[in-house]
Short mmCIF file of C-alpha atoms in Angstrom, two decimals:
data_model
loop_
_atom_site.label_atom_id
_atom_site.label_comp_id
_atom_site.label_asym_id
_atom_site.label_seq_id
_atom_site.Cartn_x
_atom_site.Cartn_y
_atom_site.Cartn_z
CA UNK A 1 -51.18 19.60 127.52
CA UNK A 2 -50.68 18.85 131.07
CA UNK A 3 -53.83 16.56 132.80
CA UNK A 4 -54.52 20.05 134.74
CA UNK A 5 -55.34 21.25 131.50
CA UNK A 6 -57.12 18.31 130.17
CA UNK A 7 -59.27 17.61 133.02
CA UNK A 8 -61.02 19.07 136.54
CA UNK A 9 -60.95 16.63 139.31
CA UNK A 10 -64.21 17.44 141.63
CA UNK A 11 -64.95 17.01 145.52
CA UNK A 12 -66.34 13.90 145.99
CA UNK A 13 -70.17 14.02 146.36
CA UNK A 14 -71.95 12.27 148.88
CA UNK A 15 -74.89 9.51 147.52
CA UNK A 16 -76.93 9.77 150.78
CA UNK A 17 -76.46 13.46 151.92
CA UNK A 18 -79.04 12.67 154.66
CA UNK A 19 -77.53 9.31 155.86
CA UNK A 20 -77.09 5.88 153.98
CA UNK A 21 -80.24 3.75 153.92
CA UNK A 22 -80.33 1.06 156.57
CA UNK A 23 -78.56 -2.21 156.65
CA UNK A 24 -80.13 -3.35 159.69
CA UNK A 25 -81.18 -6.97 158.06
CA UNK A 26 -77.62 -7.20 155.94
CA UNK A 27 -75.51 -10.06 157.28
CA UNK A 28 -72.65 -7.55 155.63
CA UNK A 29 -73.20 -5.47 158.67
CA UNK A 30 -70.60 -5.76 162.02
CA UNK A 31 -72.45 -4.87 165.52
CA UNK A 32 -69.86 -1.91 166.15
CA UNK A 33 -69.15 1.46 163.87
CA UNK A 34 -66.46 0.60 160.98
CA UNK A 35 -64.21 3.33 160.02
CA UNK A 36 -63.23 3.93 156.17
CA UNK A 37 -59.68 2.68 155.57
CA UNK A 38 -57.03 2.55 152.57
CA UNK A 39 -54.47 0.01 152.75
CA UNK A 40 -50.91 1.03 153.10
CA UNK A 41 -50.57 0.52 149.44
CA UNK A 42 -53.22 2.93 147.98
CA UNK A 43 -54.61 0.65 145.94
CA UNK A 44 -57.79 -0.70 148.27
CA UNK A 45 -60.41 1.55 149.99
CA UNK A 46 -62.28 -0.99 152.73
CA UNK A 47 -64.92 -0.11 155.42
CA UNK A 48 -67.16 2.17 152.94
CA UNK A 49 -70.24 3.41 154.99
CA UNK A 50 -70.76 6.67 153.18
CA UNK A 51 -71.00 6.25 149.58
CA UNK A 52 -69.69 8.66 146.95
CA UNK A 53 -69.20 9.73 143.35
CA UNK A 54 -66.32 11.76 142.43
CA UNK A 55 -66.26 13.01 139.08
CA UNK A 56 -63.47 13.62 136.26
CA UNK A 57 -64.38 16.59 134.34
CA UNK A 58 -62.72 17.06 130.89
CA UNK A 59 -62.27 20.99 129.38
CA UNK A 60 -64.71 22.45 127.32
CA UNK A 61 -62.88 22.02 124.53
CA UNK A 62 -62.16 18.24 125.13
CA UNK A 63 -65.93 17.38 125.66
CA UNK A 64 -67.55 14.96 124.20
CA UNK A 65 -70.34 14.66 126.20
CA UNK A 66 -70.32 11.16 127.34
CA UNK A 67 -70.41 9.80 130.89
CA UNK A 68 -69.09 6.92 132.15
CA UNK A 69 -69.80 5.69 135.69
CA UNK A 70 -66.59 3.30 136.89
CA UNK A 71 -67.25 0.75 139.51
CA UNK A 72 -63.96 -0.68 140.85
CA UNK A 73 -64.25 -4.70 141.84
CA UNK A 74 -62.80 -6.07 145.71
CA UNK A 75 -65.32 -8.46 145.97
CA UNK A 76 -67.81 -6.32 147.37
CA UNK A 77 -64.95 -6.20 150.65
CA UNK A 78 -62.48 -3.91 149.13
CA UNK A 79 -62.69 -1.28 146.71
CA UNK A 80 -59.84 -1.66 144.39
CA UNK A 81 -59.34 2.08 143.79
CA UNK A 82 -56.67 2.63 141.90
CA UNK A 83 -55.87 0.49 139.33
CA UNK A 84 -60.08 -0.08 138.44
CA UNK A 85 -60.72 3.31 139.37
CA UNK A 86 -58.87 6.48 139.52
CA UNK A 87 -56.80 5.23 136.75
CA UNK A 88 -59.20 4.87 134.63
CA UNK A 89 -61.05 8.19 135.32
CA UNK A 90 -58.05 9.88 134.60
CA UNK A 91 -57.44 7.81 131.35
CA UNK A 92 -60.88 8.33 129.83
CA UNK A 93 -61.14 12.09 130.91
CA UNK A 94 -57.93 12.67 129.37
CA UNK A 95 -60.23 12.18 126.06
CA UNK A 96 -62.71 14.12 126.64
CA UNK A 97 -64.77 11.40 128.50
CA UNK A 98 -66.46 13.05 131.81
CA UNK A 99 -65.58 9.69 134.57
CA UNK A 100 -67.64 9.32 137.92
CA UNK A 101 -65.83 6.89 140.10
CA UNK A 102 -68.45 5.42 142.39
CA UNK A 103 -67.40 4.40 146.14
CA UNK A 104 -69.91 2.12 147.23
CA UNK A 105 -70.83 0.29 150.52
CA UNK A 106 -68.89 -2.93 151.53
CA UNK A 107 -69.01 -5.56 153.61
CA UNK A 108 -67.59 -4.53 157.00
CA UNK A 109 -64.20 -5.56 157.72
CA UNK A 110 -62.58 -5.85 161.36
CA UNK A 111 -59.74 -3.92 162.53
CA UNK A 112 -56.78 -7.20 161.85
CA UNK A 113 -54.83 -7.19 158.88
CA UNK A 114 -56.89 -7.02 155.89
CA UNK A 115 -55.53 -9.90 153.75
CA UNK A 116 -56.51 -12.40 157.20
CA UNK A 117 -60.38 -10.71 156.92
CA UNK A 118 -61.65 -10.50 154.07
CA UNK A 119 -61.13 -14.17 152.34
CA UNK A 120 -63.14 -15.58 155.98
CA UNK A 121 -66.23 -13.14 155.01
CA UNK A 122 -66.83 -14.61 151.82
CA UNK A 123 -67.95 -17.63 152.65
CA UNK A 124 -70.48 -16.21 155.24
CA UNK A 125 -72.81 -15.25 152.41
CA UNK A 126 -73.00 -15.70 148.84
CA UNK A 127 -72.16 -12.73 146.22
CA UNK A 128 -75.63 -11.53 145.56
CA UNK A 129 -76.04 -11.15 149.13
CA UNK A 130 -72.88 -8.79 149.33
CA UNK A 131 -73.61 -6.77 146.42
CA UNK A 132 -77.30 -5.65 147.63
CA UNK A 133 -76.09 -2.24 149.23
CA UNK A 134 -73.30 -1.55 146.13
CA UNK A 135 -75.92 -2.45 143.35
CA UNK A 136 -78.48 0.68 145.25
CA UNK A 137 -75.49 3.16 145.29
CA UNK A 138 -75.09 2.25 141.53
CA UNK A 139 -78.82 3.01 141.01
CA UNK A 140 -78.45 5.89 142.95
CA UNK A 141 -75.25 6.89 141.23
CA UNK A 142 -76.86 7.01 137.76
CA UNK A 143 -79.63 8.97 138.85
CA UNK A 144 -77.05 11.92 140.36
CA UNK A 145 -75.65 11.95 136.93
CA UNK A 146 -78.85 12.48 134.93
CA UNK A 147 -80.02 14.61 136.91
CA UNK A 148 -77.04 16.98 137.31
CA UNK A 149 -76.50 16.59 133.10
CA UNK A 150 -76.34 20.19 132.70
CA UNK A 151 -73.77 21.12 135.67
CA UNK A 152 -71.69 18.18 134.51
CA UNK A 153 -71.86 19.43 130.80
CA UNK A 154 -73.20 15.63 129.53
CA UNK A 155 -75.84 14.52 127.33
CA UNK A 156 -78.06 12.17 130.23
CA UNK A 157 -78.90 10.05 127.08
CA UNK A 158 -74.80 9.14 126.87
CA UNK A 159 -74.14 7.77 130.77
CA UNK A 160 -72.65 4.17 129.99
CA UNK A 161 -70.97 2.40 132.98
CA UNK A 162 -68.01 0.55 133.43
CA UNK A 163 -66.86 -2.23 135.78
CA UNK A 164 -64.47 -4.52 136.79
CA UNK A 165 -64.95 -8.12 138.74
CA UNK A 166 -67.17 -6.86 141.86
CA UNK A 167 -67.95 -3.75 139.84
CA UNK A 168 -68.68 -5.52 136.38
CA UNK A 169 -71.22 -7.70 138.87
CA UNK A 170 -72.84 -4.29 139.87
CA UNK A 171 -72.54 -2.45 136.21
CA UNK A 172 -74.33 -5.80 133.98
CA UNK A 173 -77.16 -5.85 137.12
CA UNK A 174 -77.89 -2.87 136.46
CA UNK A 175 -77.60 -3.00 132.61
CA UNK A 176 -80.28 -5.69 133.17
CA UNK A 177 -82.55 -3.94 135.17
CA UNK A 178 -86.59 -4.81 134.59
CA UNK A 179 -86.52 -0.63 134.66
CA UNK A 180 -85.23 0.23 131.68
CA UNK A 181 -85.32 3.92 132.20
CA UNK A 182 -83.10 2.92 135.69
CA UNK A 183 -80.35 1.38 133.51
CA UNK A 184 -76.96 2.38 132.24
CA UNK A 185 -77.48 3.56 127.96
CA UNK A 186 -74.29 1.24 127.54
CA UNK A 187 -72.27 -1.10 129.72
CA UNK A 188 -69.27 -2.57 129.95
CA UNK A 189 -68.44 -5.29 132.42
CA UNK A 190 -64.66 -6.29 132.58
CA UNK A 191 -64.15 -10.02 134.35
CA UNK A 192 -67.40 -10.09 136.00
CA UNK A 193 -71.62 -10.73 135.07
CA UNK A 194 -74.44 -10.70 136.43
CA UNK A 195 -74.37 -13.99 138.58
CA UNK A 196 -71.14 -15.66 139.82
CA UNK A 197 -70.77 -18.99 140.84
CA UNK A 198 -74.25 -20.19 140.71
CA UNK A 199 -74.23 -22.30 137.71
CA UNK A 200 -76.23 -19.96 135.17
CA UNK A 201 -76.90 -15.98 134.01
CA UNK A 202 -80.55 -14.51 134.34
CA UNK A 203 -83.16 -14.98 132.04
CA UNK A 204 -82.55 -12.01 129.46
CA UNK A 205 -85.78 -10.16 127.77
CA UNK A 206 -85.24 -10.80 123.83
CA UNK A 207 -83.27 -8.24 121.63
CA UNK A 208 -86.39 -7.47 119.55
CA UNK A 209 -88.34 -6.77 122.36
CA UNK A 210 -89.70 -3.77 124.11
CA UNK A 211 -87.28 -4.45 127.09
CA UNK A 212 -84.38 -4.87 125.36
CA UNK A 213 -80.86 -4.71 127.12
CA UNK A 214 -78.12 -1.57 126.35
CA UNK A 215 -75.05 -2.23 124.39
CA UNK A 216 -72.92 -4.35 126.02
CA UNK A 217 -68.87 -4.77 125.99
CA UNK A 218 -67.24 -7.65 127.90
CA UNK A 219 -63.49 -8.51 128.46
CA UNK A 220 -62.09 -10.86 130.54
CA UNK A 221 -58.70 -13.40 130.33
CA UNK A 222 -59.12 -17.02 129.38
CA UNK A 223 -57.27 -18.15 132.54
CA UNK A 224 -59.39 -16.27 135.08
CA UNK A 225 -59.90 -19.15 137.47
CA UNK A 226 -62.48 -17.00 139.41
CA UNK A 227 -65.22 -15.84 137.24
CA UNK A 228 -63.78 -17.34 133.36
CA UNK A 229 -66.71 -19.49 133.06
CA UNK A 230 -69.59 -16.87 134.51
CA UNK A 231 -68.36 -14.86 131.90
CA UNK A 232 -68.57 -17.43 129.03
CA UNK A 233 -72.31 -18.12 130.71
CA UNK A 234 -73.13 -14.43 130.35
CA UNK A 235 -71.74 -13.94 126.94
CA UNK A 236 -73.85 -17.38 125.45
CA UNK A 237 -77.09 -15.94 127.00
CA UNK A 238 -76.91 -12.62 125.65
CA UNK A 239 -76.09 -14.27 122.04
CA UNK A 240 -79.39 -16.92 122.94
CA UNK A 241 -81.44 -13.59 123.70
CA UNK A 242 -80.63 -12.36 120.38
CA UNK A 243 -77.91 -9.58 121.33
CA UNK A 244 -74.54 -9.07 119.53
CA UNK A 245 -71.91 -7.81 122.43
CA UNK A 246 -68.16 -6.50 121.95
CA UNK A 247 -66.11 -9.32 123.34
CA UNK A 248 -62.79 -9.45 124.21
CA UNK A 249 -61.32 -12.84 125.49
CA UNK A 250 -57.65 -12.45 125.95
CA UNK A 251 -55.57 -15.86 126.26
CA UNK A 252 -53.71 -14.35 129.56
CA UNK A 253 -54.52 -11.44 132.02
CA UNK A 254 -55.35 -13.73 134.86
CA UNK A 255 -58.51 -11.51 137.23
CA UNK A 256 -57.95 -8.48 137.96
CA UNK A 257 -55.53 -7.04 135.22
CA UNK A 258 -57.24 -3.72 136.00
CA UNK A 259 -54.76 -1.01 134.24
CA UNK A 260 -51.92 -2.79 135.26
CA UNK A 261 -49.38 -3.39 132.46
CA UNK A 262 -48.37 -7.22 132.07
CA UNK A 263 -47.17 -7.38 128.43
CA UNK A 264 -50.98 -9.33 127.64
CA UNK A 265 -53.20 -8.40 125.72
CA UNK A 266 -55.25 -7.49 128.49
CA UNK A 267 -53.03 -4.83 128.05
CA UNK A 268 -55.59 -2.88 126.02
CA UNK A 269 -58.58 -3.30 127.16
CA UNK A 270 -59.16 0.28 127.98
CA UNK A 271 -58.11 1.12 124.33
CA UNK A 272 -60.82 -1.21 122.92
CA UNK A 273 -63.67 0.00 125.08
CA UNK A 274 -62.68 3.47 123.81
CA UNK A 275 -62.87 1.84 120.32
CA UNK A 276 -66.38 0.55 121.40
CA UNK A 277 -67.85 3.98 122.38
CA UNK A 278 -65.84 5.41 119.02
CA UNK A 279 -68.37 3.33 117.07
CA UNK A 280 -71.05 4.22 119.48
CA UNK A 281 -70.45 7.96 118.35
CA UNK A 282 -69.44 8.60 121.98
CA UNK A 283 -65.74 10.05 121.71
CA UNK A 284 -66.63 13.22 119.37
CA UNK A 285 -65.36 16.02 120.39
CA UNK A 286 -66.01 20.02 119.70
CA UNK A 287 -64.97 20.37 115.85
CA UNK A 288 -64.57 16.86 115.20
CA UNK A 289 -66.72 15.07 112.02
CA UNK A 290 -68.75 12.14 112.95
CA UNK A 291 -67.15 9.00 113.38
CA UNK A 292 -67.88 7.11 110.36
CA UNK A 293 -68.88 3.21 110.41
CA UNK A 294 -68.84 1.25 107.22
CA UNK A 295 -72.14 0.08 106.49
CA UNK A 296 -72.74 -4.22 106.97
CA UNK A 297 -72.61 -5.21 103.55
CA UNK A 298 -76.02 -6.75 102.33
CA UNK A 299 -75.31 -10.12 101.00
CA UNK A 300 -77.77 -10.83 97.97
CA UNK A 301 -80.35 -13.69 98.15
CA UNK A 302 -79.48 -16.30 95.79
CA UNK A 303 -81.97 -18.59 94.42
CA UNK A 304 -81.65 -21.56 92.90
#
């Protein structure tokens, strides 16, 4: 089958119909209007005022009924679009996975070449500062999905949420949220966390407790000089909290290995986090038994 026949790509829908909240006290903000832009490339979307979902609808008969909301990284100044985004819509709606890429507000960029803007800007604030507007449209995003479960043919008990660098930063926030009705049902963050380059994670609620965290499915490369160790951070507290996350740490990949091909194992991450949901009972589709998962076998108590 051709991917017209595998899956509907739909207009882009607008977050805010009415008009973006203010940023009026967000250092992110320039004095004059910024103007959406893609770079000559394709790959980066910069400028985002307006932000969007745009979803990637499979057939009927593909359906499994699982969401995924994709939030591409770009250091919350670029929206790497293609390879962390459309890509990957197109990859997991091609099995029957329904895909919302989210386009969410940036810092604002000046009109000079890009690559001369946008390394100056980050050191004018830190990262949690820059992600405040992007980690509201991911909020936001999740609740356009739940509550349009029946137009988008979904079960608003199956949205996970994947992300990648910037994106993963937004995705795990809001897979920690202190709402736990507000969060993502499973997340996967792909060479981000929650906090980067502050030293430590946030404190986690316990796994046995009544705010316990989704699922959660990490990847990232062992030579990622930008966010390696805030990964490692992330991944020890969730295992001090009491959790039990899918992790993948690949010996090369470098950041931002996106869907990029390198001959790494990186290679496969997408392949692994369809794996993930596999287990999670997430990837049935119309016709298809259960997915079955050996039991954990129950060791027997010895006693001396």
């Amino acid at each position: 089958m051709s991917k017209s026949e595998l899956y509907q790509i739909h207009t882009p829908v607008l977050l805010y119909p009415d008009g973006s909240p203010s940023l009026d006290n967000w250092p992110g903000k320039l004095e004059h209007p910024v103007a959406e832009s893609i770079t000559p490339d394709g790959e980066m979307i910069y400028n985002i005022t307006q932000p969007s979902l745009t979803a990637y609808l499979p057939v009927p008969e593909k359906n499994t009924g699982t969401a995924v909301l994709i939030a591409p990284g770009g250091a919350f100044r670029l929206l790497s679009i293609y390879s962390e985004g459309t890509q990957v819509a197109e990859w997991l709606a091609e099995r029957g996975i329904a895909a919302f890429v989210l386009k969410y507000r940036l810092v604002h960029l000046r009109d000079e070449h890009i690559q001369e803007l946008v390394f100056p800007r980050m050191d004018e604030f830190p990262m949690s500062v820059a992600g405040q507007p992007a980690i509201e449209d991911g909020f936001r995003a999740l609740e356009l999905i739940r509550q349009n479960a029946s137009r988008y043919a979904i079960n608003p008990d199956n949205v996970a949420a994947i992300g990648f660098s910037a994106g993963a930063n937004l995705v795990s926030n809001l897979g920690i949220a202190a709402e736990t009705t507000a969060r993502p049902d499973y997340v996967a963050s792909i060479y981000g966390a929650p906090a980067f380059h502050v030293g430590s994670q946030p404190d986690l609620p316990p796994a046995d407790s009544e705010q316990a965290l989704p699922p959660f499915f990490l990847a990232f490369a062992q030579n990622d000089r930008l966010v390696g160790t805030d990964v490692r951070d992330f991944y020890t507290s969730l295992l001090s909290a009491g959790y039990f996350p899918e992790a993948h740490f690949y010996v090369n990949g470098d950041h931002g290995f996106g869907m990029h091909k390198q001959g790494t194992t990186s290679d496969h991450f997408i392949e692994q986090f369809y794996h993930w949901l596999q287990t999670l009972g997430l990837t049935q589709k119309p016709g298809e038994p259960e997915h079955y998962v050996k039991p954990p076998f129950d060791y027997p108590i010895l006693e001396n």
